[in-house]
Coordinates of C-alpha atoms in Angstrom, one line a residue:
M1 CA 160.6 98.1 106.4
K2 CA 161.6 101.3 108.0
V3 CA 158.5 103.7 109.3
I4 CA 158.4 107.0 110.3
L5 CA 155.5 108.0 112.5
A6 CA 154.8 111.6 113.3
V7 CA 152.7 112.8 115.7
T8 CA 151.5 115.4 116.0
G9 CA 149.3 118.1 118.9
G10 CA 145.7 115.9 118.8
I11 CA 144.4 114.1 121.9
A12 CA 144.2 110.5 119.7
A13 CA 148.2 111.2 120.3
Y14 CA 147.3 108.6 122.8
K15 CA 146.6 106.1 120.4
T16 CA 149.7 106.2 118.5
L17 CA 151.8 104.1 121.5
P18 CA 149.7 100.7 120.9
L19 CA 150.7 101.6 116.5
T20 CA 154.2 102.5 117.8
S21 CA 154.0 99.2 119.4
A22 CA 152.1 96.7 117.2
L23 CA 154.9 97.8 114.2
T24 CA 157.7 96.7 116.7
K25 CA 156.5 93.7 116.9
V26 CA 156.3 93.1 113.3
G27 CA 158.8 94.0 112.4
C28 CA 159.6 97.5 111.3
D29 CA 162.1 99.8 112.5
V30 CA 160.1 103.0 113.3
Q31 CA 161.1 106.1 114.3
V32 CA 158.9 108.5 116.0
V33 CA 158.5 112.8 115.4
L34 CA 157.3 114.3 117.6
T35 CA 155.8 118.3 117.3
E36 CA 156.0 120.5 119.7
H37 CA 152.4 120.6 120.5
A38 CA 152.2 116.8 121.0
Q39 CA 154.2 116.3 123.3
K40 CA 152.0 118.3 125.7
M41 CA 149.8 115.1 125.0
V42 CA 152.5 112.4 125.1
L43 CA 156.0 112.0 125.8
P44 CA 159.0 111.0 124.2
L45 CA 160.4 108.6 126.5
P46 CA 157.0 105.9 125.6
Y47 CA 158.4 105.5 121.8
E48 CA 162.1 105.7 122.8
T49 CA 161.5 102.7 124.9
L50 CA 159.3 100.6 122.6
T51 CA 161.6 101.8 119.1
S52 CA 165.2 101.9 120.5
R53 CA 165.7 105.0 119.1
K54 CA 165.8 108.4 120.1
V55 CA 162.2 110.5 119.4
I56 CA 163.4 114.2 117.0
S57 CA 161.6 117.1 117.8
D58 CA 163.1 119.8 117.5
M59 CA 164.6 121.5 113.5
F60 CA 167.7 122.3 115.7
D61 CA 168.9 119.4 117.8
S62 CA 170.9 120.5 121.0
N63 CA 173.6 118.2 120.2
G64 CA 174.1 118.5 117.1
E65 CA 173.9 114.8 116.1
D66 CA 172.9 115.0 112.9
V67 CA 172.1 118.8 111.2
L68 CA 170.3 117.1 108.3
A69 CA 168.3 115.0 110.2
H70 CA 165.4 115.8 108.2
I71 CA 166.8 115.4 104.1
N72 CA 169.3 112.0 105.9
L73 CA 165.7 110.7 107.4
A74 CA 163.4 111.4 104.4
R75 CA 166.1 109.7 102.3
W76 CA 166.1 106.8 105.6
A77 CA 162.4 105.8 105.4
D78 CA 160.0 102.9 103.2
V79 CA 157.1 104.8 104.4
L80 CA 155.5 107.6 106.8
V81 CA 152.8 108.2 108.5
V82 CA 151.3 111.0 110.3
A83 CA 148.5 110.2 112.6
P84 CA 147.0 112.4 114.3
A85 CA 147.2 114.3 111.4
T86 CA 145.5 117.9 112.7
A87 CA 144.2 120.7 110.8
N88 CA 147.0 122.4 111.0
I89 CA 149.7 119.9 110.0
I90 CA 147.4 119.4 106.9
A91 CA 147.6 123.0 106.0
K92 CA 151.1 123.3 106.4
M93 CA 150.7 120.4 103.6
A94 CA 149.0 121.3 101.3
H95 CA 150.9 124.7 101.0
G96 CA 154.0 124.0 101.5
I97 CA 154.7 126.1 104.7
A98 CA 157.9 124.4 106.5
D99 CA 158.4 126.1 109.7
D100 CA 159.2 123.5 112.6
F101 CA 161.2 119.5 112.1
L102 CA 158.0 117.3 110.8
S103 CA 156.7 119.8 108.4
T104 CA 159.9 120.7 106.4
L105 CA 160.9 116.3 107.0
L106 CA 157.2 116.0 104.9
L107 CA 158.8 118.9 102.4
A108 CA 161.8 116.9 101.7
Y109 CA 159.8 113.4 101.7
R110 CA 159.0 111.4 98.8
G111 CA 157.8 107.5 99.5
P112 CA 154.2 106.6 99.8
L113 CA 152.9 108.8 102.5
L114 CA 149.5 108.5 104.9
L115 CA 147.6 110.8 106.6
A116 CA 144.8 109.4 109.4
P117 CA 143.5 113.0 110.3
A118 CA 141.6 113.3 113.7
M119 CA 139.1 116.2 114.4
N120 CA 136.3 118.3 115.8
D121 CA 133.7 117.2 113.7
Q122 CA 133.1 120.7 112.5
M123 CA 136.5 121.6 111.6
Y124 CA 137.3 117.8 109.2
T125 CA 134.5 119.4 107.6
H126 CA 135.3 122.9 107.1
P127 CA 135.9 123.5 103.8
A128 CA 139.6 124.8 103.8
T129 CA 140.4 121.3 104.9
Q130 CA 138.2 118.7 102.6
E131 CA 139.7 121.6 100.4
N132 CA 143.0 120.8 101.7
L133 CA 142.5 116.9 101.6
K134 CA 141.9 117.1 97.7
I135 CA 144.8 118.7 97.4
L136 CA 146.6 116.3 99.3
T137 CA 145.2 113.0 97.8
S138 CA 145.4 114.8 93.7
R139 CA 149.6 114.0 94.6
G140 CA 149.4 111.0 95.6
V141 CA 148.8 110.8 99.6
Q142 CA 147.3 108.3 101.2
L143 CA 144.0 109.7 103.0
L144 CA 143.4 106.9 106.1
A145 CA 139.3 108.2 106.7
P146 CA 138.5 109.3 110.2
T147 CA 135.0 108.2 111.3
E148 CA 132.2 108.4 112.9
G149 CA 132.0 108.4 116.7
A150 CA 132.2 109.9 120.5
L151 CA 134.7 112.8 119.5
A152 CA 137.0 114.0 122.8
C153 CA 135.2 117.8 122.6
R154 CA 131.6 115.5 124.0
T155 CA 130.3 115.8 120.3
V156 CA 129.2 113.0 118.2
G157 CA 130.4 112.9 114.5
I158 CA 132.9 112.6 111.8
G159 CA 136.4 113.1 112.6
K160 CA 137.8 110.1 115.3
M161 CA 140.9 108.4 113.7
M162 CA 141.6 105.4 112.2
E163 CA 141.8 103.2 115.1
P164 CA 145.2 101.6 115.4
E165 CA 145.2 98.0 114.6
D166 CA 143.7 99.8 110.8
I167 CA 146.5 102.4 111.0
L168 CA 149.0 99.3 111.1
T169 CA 147.1 96.7 108.0
E170 CA 147.6 100.6 105.2
I171 CA 151.6 100.7 106.4
L172 CA 152.0 97.4 106.2
A173 CA 150.3 97.0 102.6
S174 CA 151.4 100.7 101.4
T175 CA 154.7 99.5 100.3
V176 CA 153.2 96.2 98.0
P177 CA 153.9 95.7 94.5
K178 CA 150.6 95.7 93.1
T179 CA 151.2 93.0 91.0
L180 CA 147.7 91.6 91.5
S181 CA 145.8 95.1 90.3
G182 CA 142.4 93.8 87.9
K183 CA 143.1 90.5 89.0
R184 CA 140.0 88.5 91.7
I185 CA 140.9 86.8 93.8
L186 CA 138.6 83.7 95.5
V187 CA 139.5 83.1 99.3
T188 CA 138.0 80.7 102.1
A189 CA 138.6 80.5 105.8
G190 CA 137.9 79.3 108.9
P191 CA 136.0 75.6 110.3
T192 CA 132.5 74.6 108.6
Q193 CA 129.6 73.7 111.4
E194 CA 127.0 70.5 110.8
K195 CA 124.0 70.8 112.9
V196 CA 122.8 67.7 115.3
D197 CA 120.1 69.1 116.5
P198 CA 119.2 73.3 117.7
V199 CA 122.2 73.0 120.7
R200 CA 125.2 70.7 118.9
Y201 CA 127.0 70.8 115.6
L202 CA 129.7 68.8 114.1
S203 CA 132.9 70.7 113.5
N204 CA 136.9 71.7 113.8
H205 CA 139.4 73.7 115.6
S206 CA 140.0 76.0 112.5
S207 CA 140.4 79.5 113.2
G208 CA 140.1 81.4 110.2
K209 CA 143.7 83.2 111.0
M210 CA 145.2 81.8 107.4
G211 CA 142.8 82.4 105.2
Y212 CA 142.3 86.1 106.5
A213 CA 145.6 86.9 106.1
I214 CA 145.4 86.0 102.7
A215 CA 143.0 87.3 101.8
Q216 CA 145.0 91.2 103.0
A217 CA 147.9 89.7 101.6
A218 CA 146.4 89.6 98.3
K219 CA 144.2 92.9 98.9
N220 CA 147.9 94.0 99.6
A221 CA 148.9 92.8 96.5
G222 CA 146.3 95.5 94.9
A223 CA 143.7 92.2 94.0
S224 CA 140.1 92.9 93.9
V225 CA 139.2 90.2 96.3
T226 CA 136.0 88.1 98.0
L227 CA 136.5 86.0 101.3
V228 CA 134.0 83.4 101.9
S229 CA 134.1 82.3 105.8
G230 CA 133.1 80.5 107.9
P231 CA 132.3 81.0 111.4
V232 CA 135.4 82.8 113.6
H233 CA 135.7 85.4 115.8
I234 CA 137.9 87.8 113.8
Q235 CA 135.9 91.5 112.6
P236 CA 135.6 90.7 108.2
P237 CA 138.5 92.7 106.9
K238 CA 137.7 96.4 105.2
G239 CA 137.7 96.8 101.9
I240 CA 137.1 92.7 101.2
K241 CA 133.8 91.2 100.2
T242 CA 133.0 88.7 102.3
I243 CA 130.4 86.1 101.9
P244 CA 129.2 84.2 105.3
V245 CA 128.8 80.6 105.6
V246 CA 127.6 77.4 107.8
S247 CA 127.9 74.4 106.9
T248 CA 129.9 72.5 103.7
C249 CA 127.2 72.9 101.5
D250 CA 127.2 76.4 102.1
L251 CA 130.1 77.2 101.6
Q252 CA 130.3 75.0 98.3
K253 CA 127.5 76.7 96.8
A254 CA 129.6 80.0 97.7
V255 CA 132.1 79.4 95.7
L256 CA 131.0 78.0 92.8
S257 CA 128.9 81.0 92.8
E258 CA 131.9 83.2 92.2
F259 CA 135.4 80.5 90.8
P260 CA 133.6 81.4 87.7
Q261 CA 134.4 85.2 88.2
C262 CA 137.8 84.9 89.7
D263 CA 141.0 84.6 88.4
A264 CA 142.4 82.5 91.1
L265 CA 140.7 80.5 94.5
I266 CA 142.8 79.4 97.6
M267 CA 141.1 77.1 99.7
A268 CA 142.2 77.3 103.9
A269 CA 138.8 76.9 104.7
A270 CA 138.5 73.9 106.6
P271 CA 135.1 72.2 105.6
S272 CA 134.0 69.0 107.7
D273 CA 133.8 66.5 105.5
Y274 CA 131.2 64.5 106.8
R275 CA 127.6 65.8 108.8
P276 CA 124.7 64.2 110.4
A277 CA 122.4 61.7 107.8
V278 CA 119.7 63.8 109.4
Y279 CA 118.6 66.3 111.1
L280 CA 116.9 66.3 114.5
D281 CA 114.0 69.7 115.0
N282 CA 114.2 68.7 118.9
K283 CA 117.0 68.8 121.3
M284 CA 118.5 65.3 121.5
K285 CA 118.4 64.5 125.2
K286 CA 120.9 62.6 126.8
A287 CA 120.9 58.4 127.5
K288 CA 121.5 56.3 129.6
E289 CA 123.2 54.4 127.3
A290 CA 126.1 55.3 124.5
F291 CA 124.6 56.3 121.2
S292 CA 125.7 56.4 118.0
L293 CA 124.8 59.5 115.0
D294 CA 124.7 58.2 111.8
L295 CA 127.0 60.9 108.9
T296 CA 126.8 61.2 105.2
R297 CA 130.0 62.6 103.5
N298 CA 130.1 66.3 102.3
P299 CA 130.5 67.0 99.0
D300 CA 134.2 67.6 97.8
I301 CA 134.6 71.1 97.0
L302 CA 138.2 70.9 95.1
S303 CA 136.7 68.6 93.3
S304 CA 133.9 70.3 91.7
V305 CA 136.1 73.4 91.5
A306 CA 138.5 71.0 89.2
D307 CA 135.6 70.0 87.3
I308 CA 134.9 73.9 86.0
K309 CA 138.2 75.4 86.3
Q310 CA 139.3 77.2 83.4
A311 CA 143.0 77.7 81.8
H312 CA 142.8 81.1 83.0
Q313 CA 142.4 80.1 87.0
V314 CA 144.6 78.9 89.2
V315 CA 143.3 77.0 92.3
V316 CA 145.9 76.4 95.4
G317 CA 144.8 73.7 98.5
F318 CA 145.1 73.2 101.3
A319 CA 146.9 69.8 103.8
A320 CA 146.6 70.3 107.0
E321 CA 147.9 66.5 108.1
S322 CA 149.2 64.5 110.7
Q323 CA 151.9 61.9 109.0
N324 CA 153.3 61.3 106.0
V325 CA 152.5 65.1 105.5
E326 CA 154.1 65.8 102.2
A327 CA 152.9 62.4 100.5
Y328 CA 149.1 63.2 101.4
A329 CA 149.9 66.2 100.1
K330 CA 151.1 65.4 96.6
D331 CA 148.3 62.9 96.7
K332 CA 145.6 65.5 96.8
L333 CA 147.5 68.0 94.5
K334 CA 147.1 65.0 91.5
R335 CA 144.0 64.5 92.7
K336 CA 142.2 67.3 93.0
R337 CA 144.2 68.4 90.2
L338 CA 145.9 71.3 92.1
D339 CA 148.0 74.0 91.1
M340 CA 149.7 74.9 94.0
I341 CA 149.1 72.8 97.6
V342 CA 150.4 74.0 100.8
A343 CA 151.0 71.3 103.9
N344 CA 151.4 71.7 107.0
D345 CA 151.8 69.0 110.0
I346 CA 149.2 69.6 112.7
T347 CA 151.3 68.1 115.4
A348 CA 154.3 70.1 115.2
A349 CA 154.7 72.9 117.8
N350 CA 154.8 75.8 115.1
A351 CA 152.2 74.6 113.5
G352 CA 148.7 73.5 112.7
F353 CA 145.2 75.1 114.3
A354 CA 144.9 79.1 116.1
R355 CA 148.2 79.9 115.8
D356 CA 149.8 83.3 114.6
V357 CA 152.8 81.0 113.6
N358 CA 153.3 78.4 111.0
T359 CA 155.2 75.7 109.1
V360 CA 155.0 75.1 105.6
T361 CA 155.9 73.0 102.9
V362 CA 154.3 74.0 99.3
I363 CA 154.2 71.8 96.5
E364 CA 154.1 72.9 93.2
Q365 CA 152.3 71.0 90.0
D366 CA 155.9 71.0 88.5
G367 CA 157.3 69.1 91.3
R368 CA 158.9 71.7 92.8
I369 CA 159.1 71.1 97.1
S370 CA 159.9 74.4 99.6
A371 CA 159.6 73.9 102.1
L372 CA 159.9 76.9 104.0
P373 CA 160.4 78.1 107.6
T374 CA 158.1 79.4 110.6
M375 CA 157.1 82.0 110.4
S376 CA 154.6 84.6 111.1
K377 CA 150.8 83.8 109.3
D378 CA 150.7 87.2 107.7
R379 CA 154.2 86.6 106.3
L380 CA 153.6 83.0 105.4
S381 CA 150.2 84.9 103.3
A382 CA 153.1 87.3 101.5
E383 CA 155.1 84.0 100.0
I384 CA 152.7 82.6 99.0
I385 CA 150.5 85.7 96.6
Q386 CA 153.7 85.9 95.6
R387 CA 154.1 82.2 94.6
V388 CA 150.0 82.9 93.0
D389 CA 151.0 85.4 91.0
K390 CA 153.8 83.4 89.5
L391 CA 151.7 81.1 88.8
L392 CA 149.1 83.8 87.0
E393 CA 152.1 84.9 85.1
K394 CA 152.5 82.2 83.5
R395 CA 148.6 81.6 82.4
P396 CA 146.2 82.8 79.2
D397 CA 144.8 85.8 79.6

């Protein structure tokens, strides 16, 4: 993805350095544009180091490398984001003023345009600023709304720029085709915990990263997403309905409640197969001799789903295996009556729990098998969502 990051002269300009770094780390080709006032806040060199591109700021480049840079750059980019967006640049954009490189570039640009305002709360809520924002959003500009918090002017109010990680999410989503618009996708993520006593529980190493990435990818594709999540250390995604659960029985109850209203279920959670037969109300004291713990089988959620699945619905399962990966995955696909299964070898170097990358094999009900290369979980999630979209296309309305 080719991204123009336009930085204007607000104090929040310093936050665009970690944003620039994050964009390059996910593989984006970034061109930074600094206004004259932005250069009072930040210097070009750090951006040039991070992007391996010369920062553009002057309409009339002294070395004359590209006299039509504002036109050529507008044609080059897949997405343009203005962050921070001051009241000044917002007003210029709304009224077509082109008196420097950035404002001229903005008139020439026709692709997805994201705006992340940052300013004093009185400036942001001023009728002129609000009217200008209405004009811009009516033209299709995507507003990355500021939040309320402590501002540089030592007041508390609305006007704090959206955090860099959230801006990154919006940038990556901005060019994704909304092929799942109108669809409802249910995703599960993370482990479950089965309580032994008030202190101990049985669980597994699932981090929830895969499920959360899938939920975000589905949202990026335009779906209405519900995420049922076991206990994880990840912030709930913005704009996604999140239902927290603890045990496998909790997970089953939530899934069976939400599934009838959804078009697809992607079961990325790793529920515990067993739970203690008896919960101890008091902490179990350490004994000198060994002890045994009686376990009972937890309900099989995917089998429960298969019993109520309708013709228009798609169900995707996951298989985390340590041996005979493909054979076990095919067996699970058949037994659980799945439309697709995503299998991985948890003992492999680039697979398993808590990693940012994964290496999987996708097996579909029609027998097609795709061994995918190692890739980030974000990219893999987009791949999975594309395949779910194709499966849904074949379903009756």
